[in-house]
Amino acid sequence: MLTKPDPTLTDDEQELVKGVAKRLLAHVHERLVLDWRHKAETMADVRVAIRDVLDELPAEPYPRPVYDAKVQVVFDHVCTVYGDDGASVYEEAVPVPTPEAPSASLSVDEITDSVVRKIPSDAEFAELVAQHLRGEAPTFARSIDELLDNDEDDAVEFKSTARWDVREERRNPALEDAIVKTVAAFLNCEGGTLLIGIGPDGSLVGLELDYAHVKPANGDGFVNWLTTHLSNALGAASVMRTRARIVPHAGAEICRLDVARSSRPSGRI
Amino acid sequence: MSKGDRVFFVRMNNSSRPMPNGELDAYLADRWPSASELAQA
């Protein structure tokens, strides 16, 4: 959380940040009391604690805007993860996961060993595993196939194209606006994933039609256009809470855009 | 959306819709209480 998606740290800085993260966890735990989320004073105290501890971060890779963003991200995370009894979801017993399909290079035993070793030392990973087991995995942690196995919902949207209107056979700015609306809505709610190149019924459309209207006419050009388009409409800070990737699917390419919930109202457009 | 309109979009089930103006302040205050407090300060 303190290093993703940025900044990039040297080995020494990584060690320093790890120490800060440990102190942060201890300080936050000290301040979590019953019904803490309903007490403005306690919430303010938690925020101050986060600011104080993160103030120890090295100034070079954490200039003021990055520092402020990290404080907000950590505070949002604490609000989400810690219950009103002050107990963290990290403290729940997490059953050992049993991956159904191993990757090509790892056996099930190797995956199991790796997951079991990682859970006690990586709270975020443990929470993701727990969410998977509860069937509540956030969309960014779901595969394309998992997303396509279900219909669109509050956190999943499919768009056939982003620029080219198939029915009217022309570039249509309304489609570009629709992408912005979806991203803004995800930012202002619980986040979500937008798949571009997938029809509303889950059918494969691919990106070739849109590639003809970006430069260069490929995935790199498409992501570059998408980033600029969203940044112009919603602001760079909002776009920094998104991650766009071109992914192969069934012999074509589609764009996967994962959007995190925003730490502040976003995209009043 | 036409230029000049300022709309706050939210996700409602499987669609993205503008939050009605009459409900927007309450939504913002509920979701980002600290931001609302700052805005009022």
Coordinates of C-alpha atoms in Angstrom, one line a residue:
Chain A
M1 CA 0.0 0.0 0.0
L2 CA 2.9 2.4 0.8
T3 CA 4.7 1.4 -2.4
K4 CA 1.9 0.6 -4.9
P5 CA 1.5 1.9 -7.5
D6 CA 4.4 4.2 -6.6
P7 CA 7.0 5.2 -5.6
T8 CA 9.8 3.0 -6.7
L9 CA 12.2 2.5 -3.8
T10 CA 15.9 1.6 -3.4
D11 CA 16.7 -1.5 -1.2
D12 CA 17.5 0.8 1.7
E13 CA 14.3 2.8 1.3
Q14 CA 12.3 -0.4 1.2
E15 CA 13.7 -1.5 4.6
L16 CA 12.9 1.9 6.0
V17 CA 9.4 1.8 4.7
K18 CA 8.9 -1.8 6.1
G19 CA 9.8 -0.4 9.5
V20 CA 7.4 2.5 9.2
A21 CA 4.6 0.0 8.2
K22 CA 5.2 -2.1 11.3
R23 CA 5.1 1.0 13.6
L24 CA 2.0 2.1 11.8
L25 CA 0.2 -1.1 12.5
A26 CA 1.1 -0.9 16.2
H27 CA 0.0 2.7 16.5
V28 CA -3.3 2.1 14.8
H29 CA -4.0 -0.9 16.9
E30 CA -3.5 1.1 20.1
R31 CA -6.3 3.5 19.0
L32 CA -9.0 1.2 17.9
V33 CA -11.7 0.9 20.6
L34 CA -15.2 -0.3 20.6
D35 CA -17.4 1.6 18.0
W36 CA -14.4 3.5 16.9
R37 CA -15.8 4.3 13.5
H38 CA -18.8 6.0 15.1
K39 CA -16.6 8.3 17.3
A40 CA -15.3 11.4 15.4
E41 CA -12.7 12.0 18.1
T42 CA -11.3 8.4 17.7
M43 CA -11.3 8.6 14.0
A44 CA -9.5 11.9 14.1
D45 CA -7.0 10.3 16.5
V46 CA -6.4 7.4 14.1
R47 CA -5.9 9.8 11.2
V48 CA -3.4 11.8 13.3
A49 CA -1.6 8.6 14.2
I50 CA -1.3 7.6 10.6
R51 CA 0.0 11.1 9.6
D52 CA 2.6 11.0 12.5
V53 CA 4.0 7.6 11.6
L54 CA 4.0 8.2 7.8
D55 CA 5.8 11.4 8.5
E56 CA 8.8 9.1 9.0
L57 CA 8.7 8.1 5.4
P58 CA 11.8 9.4 3.4
A59 CA 11.0 12.8 1.8
E60 CA 12.6 12.1 -1.5
P61 CA 10.3 9.3 -2.8
Y62 CA 7.4 10.6 -0.8
P63 CA 6.9 14.3 -1.7
R64 CA 4.0 16.0 -0.1
P65 CA 1.3 15.0 -2.7
V66 CA 2.4 11.4 -2.5
Y67 CA 2.5 11.5 1.3
D68 CA -1.0 13.0 1.5
A69 CA -2.3 10.4 -0.9
K70 CA -0.7 7.6 1.2
V71 CA -2.3 8.9 4.4
Q72 CA -5.7 8.9 2.8
V73 CA -5.2 5.4 1.3
V74 CA -4.1 4.0 4.7
F75 CA -7.0 5.7 6.5
D76 CA -9.5 4.4 4.1
H77 CA -8.0 0.9 4.4
V78 CA -8.2 1.0 8.2
C79 CA -11.8 2.2 8.0
T80 CA -12.7 -0.7 5.7
V81 CA -10.7 -3.5 7.4
Y82 CA -11.1 -2.8 11.1
G83 CA -14.5 -3.5 12.6
D84 CA -16.2 -1.5 15.3
D85 CA -14.8 -3.8 17.9
G86 CA -11.4 -2.9 16.8
A87 CA -10.7 -6.3 15.5
S88 CA -9.1 -6.7 12.1
V89 CA -10.3 -9.0 9.5
Y90 CA -6.7 -10.0 9.4
E91 CA -7.2 -11.7 12.8
E92 CA -9.9 -14.0 11.5
A93 CA -8.8 -17.6 11.1
V94 CA -8.2 -18.1 7.4
P95 CA -8.6 -21.6 6.1
V96 CA -5.9 -22.9 3.8
P97 CA -7.0 -22.2 0.2
T98 CA -7.1 -24.9 -2.3
P99 CA -6.5 -23.4 -5.8
E100 CA -8.5 -25.2 -8.4
A101 CA -6.3 -24.5 -11.4
P102 CA -2.6 -24.3 -10.9
S103 CA -0.6 -22.0 -13.2
A104 CA 1.5 -23.7 -15.8
S105 CA 4.7 -23.3 -13.9
L106 CA 3.6 -24.3 -10.4
S107 CA 2.1 -27.4 -8.9
V108 CA -0.8 -27.3 -6.5
D109 CA 1.5 -28.3 -3.7
E110 CA 3.9 -25.5 -4.5
I111 CA 1.0 -23.0 -4.6
T112 CA -0.4 -24.3 -1.4
D113 CA 2.9 -24.1 0.4
S114 CA 3.5 -20.6 -0.9
V115 CA 0.1 -19.3 0.1
V116 CA 0.3 -20.8 3.6
R117 CA 3.7 -19.2 4.2
K118 CA 2.6 -15.8 2.9
I119 CA -0.7 -15.5 4.9
P120 CA 0.8 -14.9 8.4
S121 CA 3.2 -12.2 7.1
D122 CA 1.1 -10.4 4.5
A123 CA -2.2 -9.0 5.9
E124 CA -3.4 -7.7 2.5
F125 CA -2.9 -11.1 0.9
A126 CA -4.6 -12.8 3.8
E127 CA -7.6 -10.6 3.4
L128 CA -7.8 -11.3 -0.3
V129 CA -7.7 -15.0 0.4
A130 CA -10.4 -14.6 3.0
Q131 CA -12.5 -12.7 0.5
H132 CA -12.1 -15.3 -2.1
L133 CA -13.2 -18.0 0.3
R134 CA -16.3 -15.9 1.3
G135 CA -17.0 -15.4 -2.4
E136 CA -16.5 -11.7 -2.0
A137 CA -13.3 -11.1 -3.9
P138 CA -13.0 -7.6 -5.3
T139 CA -13.2 -7.5 -9.1
F140 CA -9.5 -6.6 -9.5
A141 CA -8.7 -10.0 -8.0
R142 CA -11.0 -11.9 -10.4
S143 CA -9.9 -13.4 -13.7
I144 CA -11.5 -12.4 -17.0
D145 CA -13.3 -15.7 -17.1
E146 CA -14.7 -15.2 -13.6
L147 CA -15.9 -11.8 -14.5
L148 CA -17.6 -13.1 -17.7
D149 CA -19.2 -16.0 -15.8
N150 CA -21.6 -13.4 -14.4
D151 CA -23.7 -10.6 -15.7
E152 CA -22.9 -6.9 -15.3
D153 CA -23.5 -5.8 -11.7
D154 CA -22.6 -2.9 -9.4
A155 CA -18.9 -3.5 -9.9
V156 CA -18.6 -5.0 -13.3
E157 CA -19.4 -3.3 -16.7
F158 CA -18.9 -4.5 -20.2
K159 CA -18.5 -2.1 -23.2
S160 CA -18.3 -3.3 -26.8
T161 CA -16.2 -0.4 -27.9
A162 CA -14.9 2.9 -26.5
R163 CA -14.7 5.0 -29.6
W164 CA -16.2 3.3 -32.7
D165 CA -20.0 3.1 -32.8
V166 CA -20.8 -0.3 -34.4
R167 CA -24.4 0.5 -35.2
E168 CA -23.8 4.0 -36.6
E169 CA -20.5 3.1 -38.2
R170 CA -18.7 6.2 -37.0
R171 CA -16.6 7.4 -34.1
N172 CA -19.1 8.5 -31.5
P173 CA -18.1 10.8 -28.6
A174 CA -21.2 9.6 -26.6
L175 CA -19.4 6.2 -26.3
E176 CA -16.3 8.0 -25.0
D177 CA -18.5 9.8 -22.4
A178 CA -20.0 6.5 -21.4
I179 CA -16.6 5.2 -20.4
V180 CA -16.0 8.3 -18.2
K181 CA -19.4 7.9 -16.6
T182 CA -18.7 4.2 -15.7
V183 CA -15.3 5.0 -14.2
A184 CA -16.6 8.0 -12.3
A185 CA -19.4 5.8 -10.9
F186 CA -16.9 3.1 -9.8
L187 CA -14.7 5.7 -8.2
N188 CA -17.7 7.1 -6.2
C189 CA -18.9 3.7 -5.1
E190 CA -17.0 0.6 -4.2
G191 CA -14.7 0.5 -7.3
G192 CA -15.1 -2.1 -10.1
T193 CA -13.8 -3.4 -13.3
L194 CA -14.7 -2.3 -16.8
L195 CA -14.0 -4.7 -19.7
I196 CA -13.8 -2.9 -23.1
G197 CA -14.2 -5.2 -26.1
I198 CA -16.9 -7.2 -24.5
G199 CA -20.6 -6.9 -25.5
P200 CA -23.3 -6.3 -22.9
D201 CA -24.2 -10.0 -23.2
G202 CA -20.6 -11.0 -22.5
S203 CA -19.8 -11.7 -26.2
L204 CA -16.3 -11.1 -27.5
V205 CA -16.0 -8.0 -29.7
G206 CA -12.3 -7.2 -29.3
L207 CA -10.5 -3.9 -29.7
E208 CA -9.7 -3.9 -33.4
L209 CA -12.5 -1.5 -34.2
D210 CA -11.1 1.0 -31.6
Y211 CA -7.5 0.4 -32.6
A212 CA -8.3 2.0 -35.9
H213 CA -8.9 5.3 -34.1
V214 CA -5.9 5.5 -31.8
K215 CA -2.2 6.1 -32.5
P216 CA -0.4 3.9 -32.7
A217 CA -3.2 1.5 -33.7
N218 CA -2.5 -1.1 -31.0
G219 CA -2.9 -1.8 -27.3
D220 CA -0.3 0.7 -26.3
G221 CA -2.0 3.5 -28.3
F222 CA -5.4 2.5 -26.9
V223 CA -4.3 2.6 -23.3
N224 CA -2.6 5.9 -23.9
W225 CA -5.7 7.4 -25.4
L226 CA -7.9 6.0 -22.6
T227 CA -5.5 7.4 -19.9
T228 CA -5.5 10.9 -21.5
H229 CA -9.3 10.8 -22.1
L230 CA -10.0 9.9 -18.5
S231 CA -7.4 12.3 -17.1
N232 CA -9.0 15.2 -19.1
A233 CA -12.4 14.3 -17.8
L234 CA -11.8 13.2 -14.3
G235 CA -8.3 14.5 -13.3
A236 CA -5.0 12.8 -13.0
A237 CA -5.6 11.9 -9.3
S238 CA -8.7 9.9 -10.2
V239 CA -6.9 8.1 -13.1
M240 CA -4.1 7.1 -10.6
R241 CA -6.7 5.0 -8.9
T242 CA -7.2 3.0 -12.1
R243 CA -5.2 0.3 -13.9
A244 CA -5.7 -0.3 -17.6
R245 CA -4.3 -3.4 -19.2
I246 CA -4.6 -5.0 -22.6
V247 CA -5.3 -8.7 -22.1
P248 CA -5.6 -11.5 -24.7
H249 CA -8.9 -13.3 -24.6
A250 CA -10.2 -16.1 -26.9
G251 CA -7.9 -15.1 -29.7
A252 CA -8.6 -11.3 -29.5
E253 CA -7.5 -8.5 -27.3
I254 CA -9.7 -6.7 -24.8
C255 CA -9.0 -3.9 -22.3
R256 CA -9.4 -4.5 -18.6
L257 CA -9.7 -1.4 -16.5
D258 CA -9.7 -1.9 -12.8
V259 CA -10.9 1.0 -10.7
A260 CA -10.4 1.5 -7.0
R261 CA -13.0 3.3 -4.9
S262 CA -12.0 6.9 -4.5
S263 CA -10.9 8.4 -1.2
R264 CA -12.8 11.6 -2.1
P265 CA -15.7 12.6 -4.3
S266 CA -14.6 12.2 -7.9
G267 CA -15.7 13.0 -11.4
R268 CA -18.3 15.6 -11.0
I269 CA -18.5 16.0 -14.7
Chain B
M1 CA -24.0 15.1 -21.3
S2 CA -23.9 18.7 -22.5
K3 CA -21.2 21.2 -21.6
G4 CA -22.0 23.1 -18.5
D5 CA -23.8 20.3 -16.8
R6 CA -22.0 19.0 -13.7
V7 CA -23.2 15.5 -12.8
F8 CA -22.0 13.2 -10.0
F9 CA -22.2 9.6 -11.2
V10 CA -22.7 6.6 -9.0
R11 CA -23.2 2.9 -9.6
M12 CA -26.7 1.5 -9.2
N13 CA -26.8 -2.2 -9.7
N14 CA -25.7 -2.8 -13.3
S15 CA -25.8 0.8 -14.5
S16 CA -24.0 4.2 -13.9
R17 CA -26.4 6.9 -13.1
P18 CA -26.3 10.6 -12.0
M19 CA -27.0 11.0 -8.3
P20 CA -30.1 13.1 -8.0
N21 CA -29.1 16.6 -6.8
G22 CA -31.6 16.4 -3.9
E23 CA -29.8 13.3 -2.5
L24 CA -26.2 14.3 -3.3
D25 CA -25.3 16.2 -0.2
A26 CA -26.5 13.4 2.1
Y27 CA -24.6 10.8 0.1
L28 CA -21.4 12.8 0.2
A29 CA -21.7 13.4 4.0
D30 CA -22.4 9.8 4.6
R31 CA -19.6 8.5 2.4
W32 CA -16.9 11.0 3.0
P33 CA -17.8 12.7 6.3
S34 CA -14.3 14.2 6.8
A35 CA -14.5 15.8 3.3
S36 CA -17.9 17.2 4.0
E37 CA -16.7 18.6 7.3
L38 CA -13.8 20.2 5.5
A39 CA -16.1 21.7 2.8
Q40 CA -18.3 23.2 5.5
A41 CA -15.4 24.6 7.5

